[in-house]
GROMACS .gro file of C-alpha atoms in nm:
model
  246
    1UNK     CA    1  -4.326  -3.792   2.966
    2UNK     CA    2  -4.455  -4.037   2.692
    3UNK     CA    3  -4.772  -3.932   2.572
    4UNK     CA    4  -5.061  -4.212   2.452
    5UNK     CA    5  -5.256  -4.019   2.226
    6UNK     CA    6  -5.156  -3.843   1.915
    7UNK     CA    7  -5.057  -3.456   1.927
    8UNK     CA    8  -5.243  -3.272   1.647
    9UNK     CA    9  -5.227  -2.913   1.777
   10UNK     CA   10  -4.993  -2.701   1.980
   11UNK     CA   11  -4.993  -2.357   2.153
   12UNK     CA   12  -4.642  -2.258   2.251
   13UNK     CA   13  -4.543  -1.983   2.475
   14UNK     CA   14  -4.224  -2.004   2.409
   15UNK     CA   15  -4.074  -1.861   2.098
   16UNK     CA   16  -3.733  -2.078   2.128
   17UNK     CA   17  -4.009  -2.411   2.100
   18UNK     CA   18  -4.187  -2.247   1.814
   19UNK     CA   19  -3.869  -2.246   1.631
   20UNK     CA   20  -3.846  -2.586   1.741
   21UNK     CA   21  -4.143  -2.728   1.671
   22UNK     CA   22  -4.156  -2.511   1.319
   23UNK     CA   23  -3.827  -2.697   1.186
   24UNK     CA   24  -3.988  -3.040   1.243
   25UNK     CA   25  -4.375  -3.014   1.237
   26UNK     CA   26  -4.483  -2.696   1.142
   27UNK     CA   27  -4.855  -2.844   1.102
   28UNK     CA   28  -4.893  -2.872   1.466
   29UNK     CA   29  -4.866  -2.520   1.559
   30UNK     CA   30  -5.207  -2.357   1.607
   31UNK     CA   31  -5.092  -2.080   1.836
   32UNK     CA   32  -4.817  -1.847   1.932
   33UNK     CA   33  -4.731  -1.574   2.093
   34UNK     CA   34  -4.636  -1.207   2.002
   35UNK     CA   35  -4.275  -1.250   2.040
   36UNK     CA   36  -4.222  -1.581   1.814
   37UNK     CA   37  -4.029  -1.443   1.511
   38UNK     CA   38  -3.878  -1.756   1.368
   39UNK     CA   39  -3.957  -1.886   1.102
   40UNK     CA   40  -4.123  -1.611   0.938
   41UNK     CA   41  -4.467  -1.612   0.813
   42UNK     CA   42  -4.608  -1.827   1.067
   43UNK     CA   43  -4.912  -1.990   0.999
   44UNK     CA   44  -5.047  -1.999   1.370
   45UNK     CA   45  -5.285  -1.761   1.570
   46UNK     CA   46  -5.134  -1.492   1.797
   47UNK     CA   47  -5.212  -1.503   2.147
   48UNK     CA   48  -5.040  -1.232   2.340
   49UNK     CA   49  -4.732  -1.204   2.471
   50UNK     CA   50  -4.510  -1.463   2.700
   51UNK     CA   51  -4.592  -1.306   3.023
   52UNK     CA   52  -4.968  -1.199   2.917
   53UNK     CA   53  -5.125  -1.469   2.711
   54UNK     CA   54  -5.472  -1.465   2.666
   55UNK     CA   55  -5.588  -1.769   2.795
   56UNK     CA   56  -5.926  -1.737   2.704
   57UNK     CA   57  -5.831  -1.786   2.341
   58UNK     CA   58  -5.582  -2.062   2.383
   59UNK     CA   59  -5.882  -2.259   2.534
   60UNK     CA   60  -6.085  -2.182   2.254
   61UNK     CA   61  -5.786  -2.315   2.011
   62UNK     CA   62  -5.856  -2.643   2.145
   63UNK     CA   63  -5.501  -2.757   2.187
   64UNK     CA   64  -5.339  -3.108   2.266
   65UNK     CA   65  -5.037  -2.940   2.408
   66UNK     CA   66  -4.958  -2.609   2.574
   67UNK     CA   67  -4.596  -2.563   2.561
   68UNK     CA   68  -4.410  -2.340   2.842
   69UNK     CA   69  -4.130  -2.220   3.018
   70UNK     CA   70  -4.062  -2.191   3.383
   71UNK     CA   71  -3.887  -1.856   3.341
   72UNK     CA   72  -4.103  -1.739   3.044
   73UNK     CA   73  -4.450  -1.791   3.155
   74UNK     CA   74  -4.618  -1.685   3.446
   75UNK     CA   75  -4.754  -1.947   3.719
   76UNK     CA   76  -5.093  -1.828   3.755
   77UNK     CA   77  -5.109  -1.823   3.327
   78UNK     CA   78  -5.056  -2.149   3.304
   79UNK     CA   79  -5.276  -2.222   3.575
   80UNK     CA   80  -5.560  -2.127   3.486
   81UNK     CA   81  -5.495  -2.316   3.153
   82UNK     CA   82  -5.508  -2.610   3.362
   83UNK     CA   83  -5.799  -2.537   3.487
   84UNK     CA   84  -5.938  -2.517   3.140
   85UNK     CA   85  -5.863  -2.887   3.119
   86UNK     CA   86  -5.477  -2.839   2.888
   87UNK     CA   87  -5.237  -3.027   2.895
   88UNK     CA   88  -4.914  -2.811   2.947
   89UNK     CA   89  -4.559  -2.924   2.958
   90UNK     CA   90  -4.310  -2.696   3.114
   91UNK     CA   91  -3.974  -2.659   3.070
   92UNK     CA   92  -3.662  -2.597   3.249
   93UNK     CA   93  -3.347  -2.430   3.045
   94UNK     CA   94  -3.060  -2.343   3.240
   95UNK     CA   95  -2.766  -2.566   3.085
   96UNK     CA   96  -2.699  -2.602   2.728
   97UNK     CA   97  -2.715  -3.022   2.821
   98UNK     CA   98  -3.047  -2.901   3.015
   99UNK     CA   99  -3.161  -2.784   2.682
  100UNK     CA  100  -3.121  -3.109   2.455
  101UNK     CA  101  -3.267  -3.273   2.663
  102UNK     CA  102  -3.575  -3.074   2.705
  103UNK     CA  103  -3.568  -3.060   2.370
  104UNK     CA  104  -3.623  -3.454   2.327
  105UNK     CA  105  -3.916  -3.419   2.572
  106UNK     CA  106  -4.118  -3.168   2.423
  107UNK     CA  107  -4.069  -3.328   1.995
  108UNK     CA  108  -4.063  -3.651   2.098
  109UNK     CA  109  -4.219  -3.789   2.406
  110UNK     CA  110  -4.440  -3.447   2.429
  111UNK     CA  111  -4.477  -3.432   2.036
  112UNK     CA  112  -4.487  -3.775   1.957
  113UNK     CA  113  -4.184  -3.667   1.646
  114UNK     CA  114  -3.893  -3.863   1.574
  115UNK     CA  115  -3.550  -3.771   1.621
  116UNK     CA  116  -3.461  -3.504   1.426
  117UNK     CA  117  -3.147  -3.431   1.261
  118UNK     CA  118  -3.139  -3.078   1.313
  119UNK     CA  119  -3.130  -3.187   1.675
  120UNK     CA  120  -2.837  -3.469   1.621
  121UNK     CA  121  -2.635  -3.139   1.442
  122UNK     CA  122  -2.681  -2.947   1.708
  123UNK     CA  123  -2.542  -3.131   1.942
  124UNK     CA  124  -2.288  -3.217   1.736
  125UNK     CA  125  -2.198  -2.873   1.702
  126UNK     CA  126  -2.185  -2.798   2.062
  127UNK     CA  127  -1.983  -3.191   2.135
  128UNK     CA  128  -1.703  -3.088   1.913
  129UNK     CA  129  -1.620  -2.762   1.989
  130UNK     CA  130  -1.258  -2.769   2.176
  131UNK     CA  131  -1.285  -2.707   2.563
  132UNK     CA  132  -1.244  -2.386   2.669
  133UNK     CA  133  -1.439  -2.335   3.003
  134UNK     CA  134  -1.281  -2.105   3.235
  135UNK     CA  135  -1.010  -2.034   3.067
  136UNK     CA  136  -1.089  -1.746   2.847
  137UNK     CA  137  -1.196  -1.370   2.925
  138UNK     CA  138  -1.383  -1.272   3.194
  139UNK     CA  139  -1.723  -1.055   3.102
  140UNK     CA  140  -2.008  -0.856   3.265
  141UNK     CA  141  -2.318  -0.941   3.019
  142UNK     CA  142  -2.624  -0.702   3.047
  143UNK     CA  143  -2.953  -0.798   2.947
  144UNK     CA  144  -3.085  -0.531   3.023
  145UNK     CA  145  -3.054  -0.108   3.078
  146UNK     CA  146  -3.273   0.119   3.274
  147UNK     CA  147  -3.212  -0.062   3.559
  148UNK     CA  148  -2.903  -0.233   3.447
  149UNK     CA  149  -2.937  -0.645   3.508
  150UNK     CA  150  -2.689  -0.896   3.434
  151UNK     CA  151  -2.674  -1.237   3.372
  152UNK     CA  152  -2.625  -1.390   3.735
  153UNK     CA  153  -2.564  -1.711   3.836
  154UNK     CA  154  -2.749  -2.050   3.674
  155UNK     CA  155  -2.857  -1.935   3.360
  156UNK     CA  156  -2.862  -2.080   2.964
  157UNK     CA  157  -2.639  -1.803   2.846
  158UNK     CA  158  -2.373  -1.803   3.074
  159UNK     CA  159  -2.346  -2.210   2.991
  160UNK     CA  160  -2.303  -2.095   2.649
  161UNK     CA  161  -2.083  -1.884   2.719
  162UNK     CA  162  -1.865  -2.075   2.985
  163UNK     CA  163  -1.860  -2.378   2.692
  164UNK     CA  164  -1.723  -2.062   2.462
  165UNK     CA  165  -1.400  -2.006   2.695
  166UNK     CA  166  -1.609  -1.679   2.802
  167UNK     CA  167  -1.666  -1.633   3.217
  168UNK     CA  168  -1.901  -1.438   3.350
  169UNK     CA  169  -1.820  -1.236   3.609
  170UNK     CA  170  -2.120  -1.229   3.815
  171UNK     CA  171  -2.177  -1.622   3.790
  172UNK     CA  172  -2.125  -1.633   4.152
  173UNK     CA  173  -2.427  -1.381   4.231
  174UNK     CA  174  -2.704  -1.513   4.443
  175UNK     CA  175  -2.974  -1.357   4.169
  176UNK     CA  176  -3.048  -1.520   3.823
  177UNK     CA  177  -3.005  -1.179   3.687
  178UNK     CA  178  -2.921  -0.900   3.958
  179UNK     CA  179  -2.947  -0.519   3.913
  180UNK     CA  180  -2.626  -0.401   3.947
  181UNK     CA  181  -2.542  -0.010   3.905
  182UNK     CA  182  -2.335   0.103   3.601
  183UNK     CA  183  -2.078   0.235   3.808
  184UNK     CA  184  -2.010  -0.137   4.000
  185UNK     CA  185  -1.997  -0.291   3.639
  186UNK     CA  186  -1.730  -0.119   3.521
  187UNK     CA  187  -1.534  -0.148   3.798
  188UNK     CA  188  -1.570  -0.525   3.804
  189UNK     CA  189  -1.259  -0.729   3.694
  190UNK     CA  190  -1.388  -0.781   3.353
  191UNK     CA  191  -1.193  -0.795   3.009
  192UNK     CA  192  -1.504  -0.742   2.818
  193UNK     CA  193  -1.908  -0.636   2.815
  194UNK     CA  194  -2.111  -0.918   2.580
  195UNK     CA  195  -2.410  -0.730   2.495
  196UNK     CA  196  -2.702  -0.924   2.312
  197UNK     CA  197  -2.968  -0.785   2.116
  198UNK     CA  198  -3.215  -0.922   2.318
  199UNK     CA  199  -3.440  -0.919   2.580
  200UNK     CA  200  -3.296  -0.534   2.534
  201UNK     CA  201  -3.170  -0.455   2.227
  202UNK     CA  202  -2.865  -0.382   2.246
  203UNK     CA  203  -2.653  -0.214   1.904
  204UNK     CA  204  -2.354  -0.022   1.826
  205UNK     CA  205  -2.511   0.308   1.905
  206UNK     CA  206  -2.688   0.198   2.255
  207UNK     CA  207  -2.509  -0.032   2.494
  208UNK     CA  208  -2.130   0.011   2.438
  209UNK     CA  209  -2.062   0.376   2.524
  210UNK     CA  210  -2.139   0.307   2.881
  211UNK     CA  211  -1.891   0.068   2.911
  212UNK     CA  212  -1.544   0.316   2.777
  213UNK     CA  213  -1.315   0.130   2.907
  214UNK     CA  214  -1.411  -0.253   2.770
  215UNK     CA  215  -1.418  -0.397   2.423
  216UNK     CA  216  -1.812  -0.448   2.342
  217UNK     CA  217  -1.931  -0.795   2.183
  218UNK     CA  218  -2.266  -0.739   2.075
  219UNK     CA  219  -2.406  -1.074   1.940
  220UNK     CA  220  -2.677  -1.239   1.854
  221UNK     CA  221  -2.942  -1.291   2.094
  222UNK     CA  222  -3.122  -1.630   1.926
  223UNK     CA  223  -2.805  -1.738   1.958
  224UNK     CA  224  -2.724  -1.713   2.279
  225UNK     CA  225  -3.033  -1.734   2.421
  226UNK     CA  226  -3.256  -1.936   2.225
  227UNK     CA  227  -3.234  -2.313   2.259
  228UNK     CA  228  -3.377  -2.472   1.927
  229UNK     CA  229  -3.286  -2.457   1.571
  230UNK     CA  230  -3.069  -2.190   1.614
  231UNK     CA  231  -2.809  -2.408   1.839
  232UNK     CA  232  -2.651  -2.617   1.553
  233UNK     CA  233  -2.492  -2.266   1.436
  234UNK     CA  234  -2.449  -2.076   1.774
  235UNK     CA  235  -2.110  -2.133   1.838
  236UNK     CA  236  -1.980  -2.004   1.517
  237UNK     CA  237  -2.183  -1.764   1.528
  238UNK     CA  238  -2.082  -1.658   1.885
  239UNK     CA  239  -1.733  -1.744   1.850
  240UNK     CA  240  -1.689  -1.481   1.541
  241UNK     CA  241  -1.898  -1.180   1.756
  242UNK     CA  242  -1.704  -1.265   2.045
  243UNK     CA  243  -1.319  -1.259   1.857
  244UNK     CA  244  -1.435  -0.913   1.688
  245UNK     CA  245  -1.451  -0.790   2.076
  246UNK     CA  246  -1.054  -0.661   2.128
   0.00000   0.00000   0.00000
């Protein structure tokens, strides 16, 4: 998508693109949801959450661009800011190549922005790193307690972690993130539990005592689930969480 008329103000929906969009045009952003954390101090209005924006006031913000996520954001939310006459450009993340790319199409065809370093170092990061898929340990990652989910097949993280030399044990799952009792997950053939501090948060005192048996990784969510900013120092990031896990 190339767009033909200059982008003044943006709504994202996404807090991964409001990273984005922060570290190379922080003017633009005139709205953002609840859960956007990065950068701090954010000069933007808050519109609700990711699954309950108010769409009322994202009209009212006048915006050139809604930005959105197809696993994020809720069909009949962005709907109805059609139907309000926005333009919104929606993303799909479910490859770490996936993301770069999606990356270029909101900042620079969506945007209008030039290329941006912090993108070029990102994907440098991620390009040199030696390869490793498949042949590392195998690991059940939760993202979630009370039910337990998993990460399932098709999914960002688990391409970040494949590219890390880390499989996931469930890739193979017909869900994108399937409930799957406690007792089934630690019997699975699994070498190690990566828990992430997000969507649940996940810490020393909550996450790795139901797994006894298994060294617990607990990393970073941004960086394993975010794709923006954050990417250009994911894997060492990662990489250091994950070799503390034995």
């Amino acid at each position: 998508m190339t767009r033909h008329r200059p982008v003044r103000r943006v709504v994202s929906l996404v807090p991964s693109l409001t990273e984005a969009v922060a570290a190379s045009a922080p003017e633009l952003l005139v709205g953002v949801t609840d859960w956007c954390s990065h950068p701090a101090g954010l000069d933007a209005a808050r519109i609700g959450g990711t699954k309950n924006p108010d769409t009322a006031a994202i009209a009212a913000l006048a915006p050139d661009l809604v930005l959105a996520n197809e696993e994020e954001n809720r069909p009949p939310d962005l709907d109805a800011l059609r139907a309000a006459g926005l333009d919104v450009l929606v993303t799909e993340v479910r490859t770490l190549d996936q993301a770069f790319g999606e990356l270029r199409r909101v900042l620079v065809d969506g945007c209008g922005l030039p290329r941006l370093a912090w993108l070029d170092a990102a994907e440098a990061a991620w390009r040199d790193l030696p390869v490793r898929r498949g042949d590392g340990r195998a690991a059940v990652v939760p993202v979630w307690r009370r039910p337990w989910m998993v990460l399932g097949r098709d999914t960002f993280a688990g391409d970040v972690l494949a590219r890390l030399g880390v499989r996931n044990v469930y890739v193979g799952c017909a869900e994108r993130y399937p409930k799957i009792a406690l007792a089934e997950l630690n019997a699975a053939p699994a070498d190690l539990v990566v828990l992430p501090d997000e969507p649940y948060r996940f810490t020393a005192d909550d996450g790795p005592e139901a797994f006894p048996d298994l060294p617990a990784a607990l990393v970073s969510g941004r960086h394993l689930t975010w794709y923006g900013p954050s990417l250009a120092e994911a894997p060492d990031v990662l990489a250091k969480a994950l070799a503390a896990a034995r």
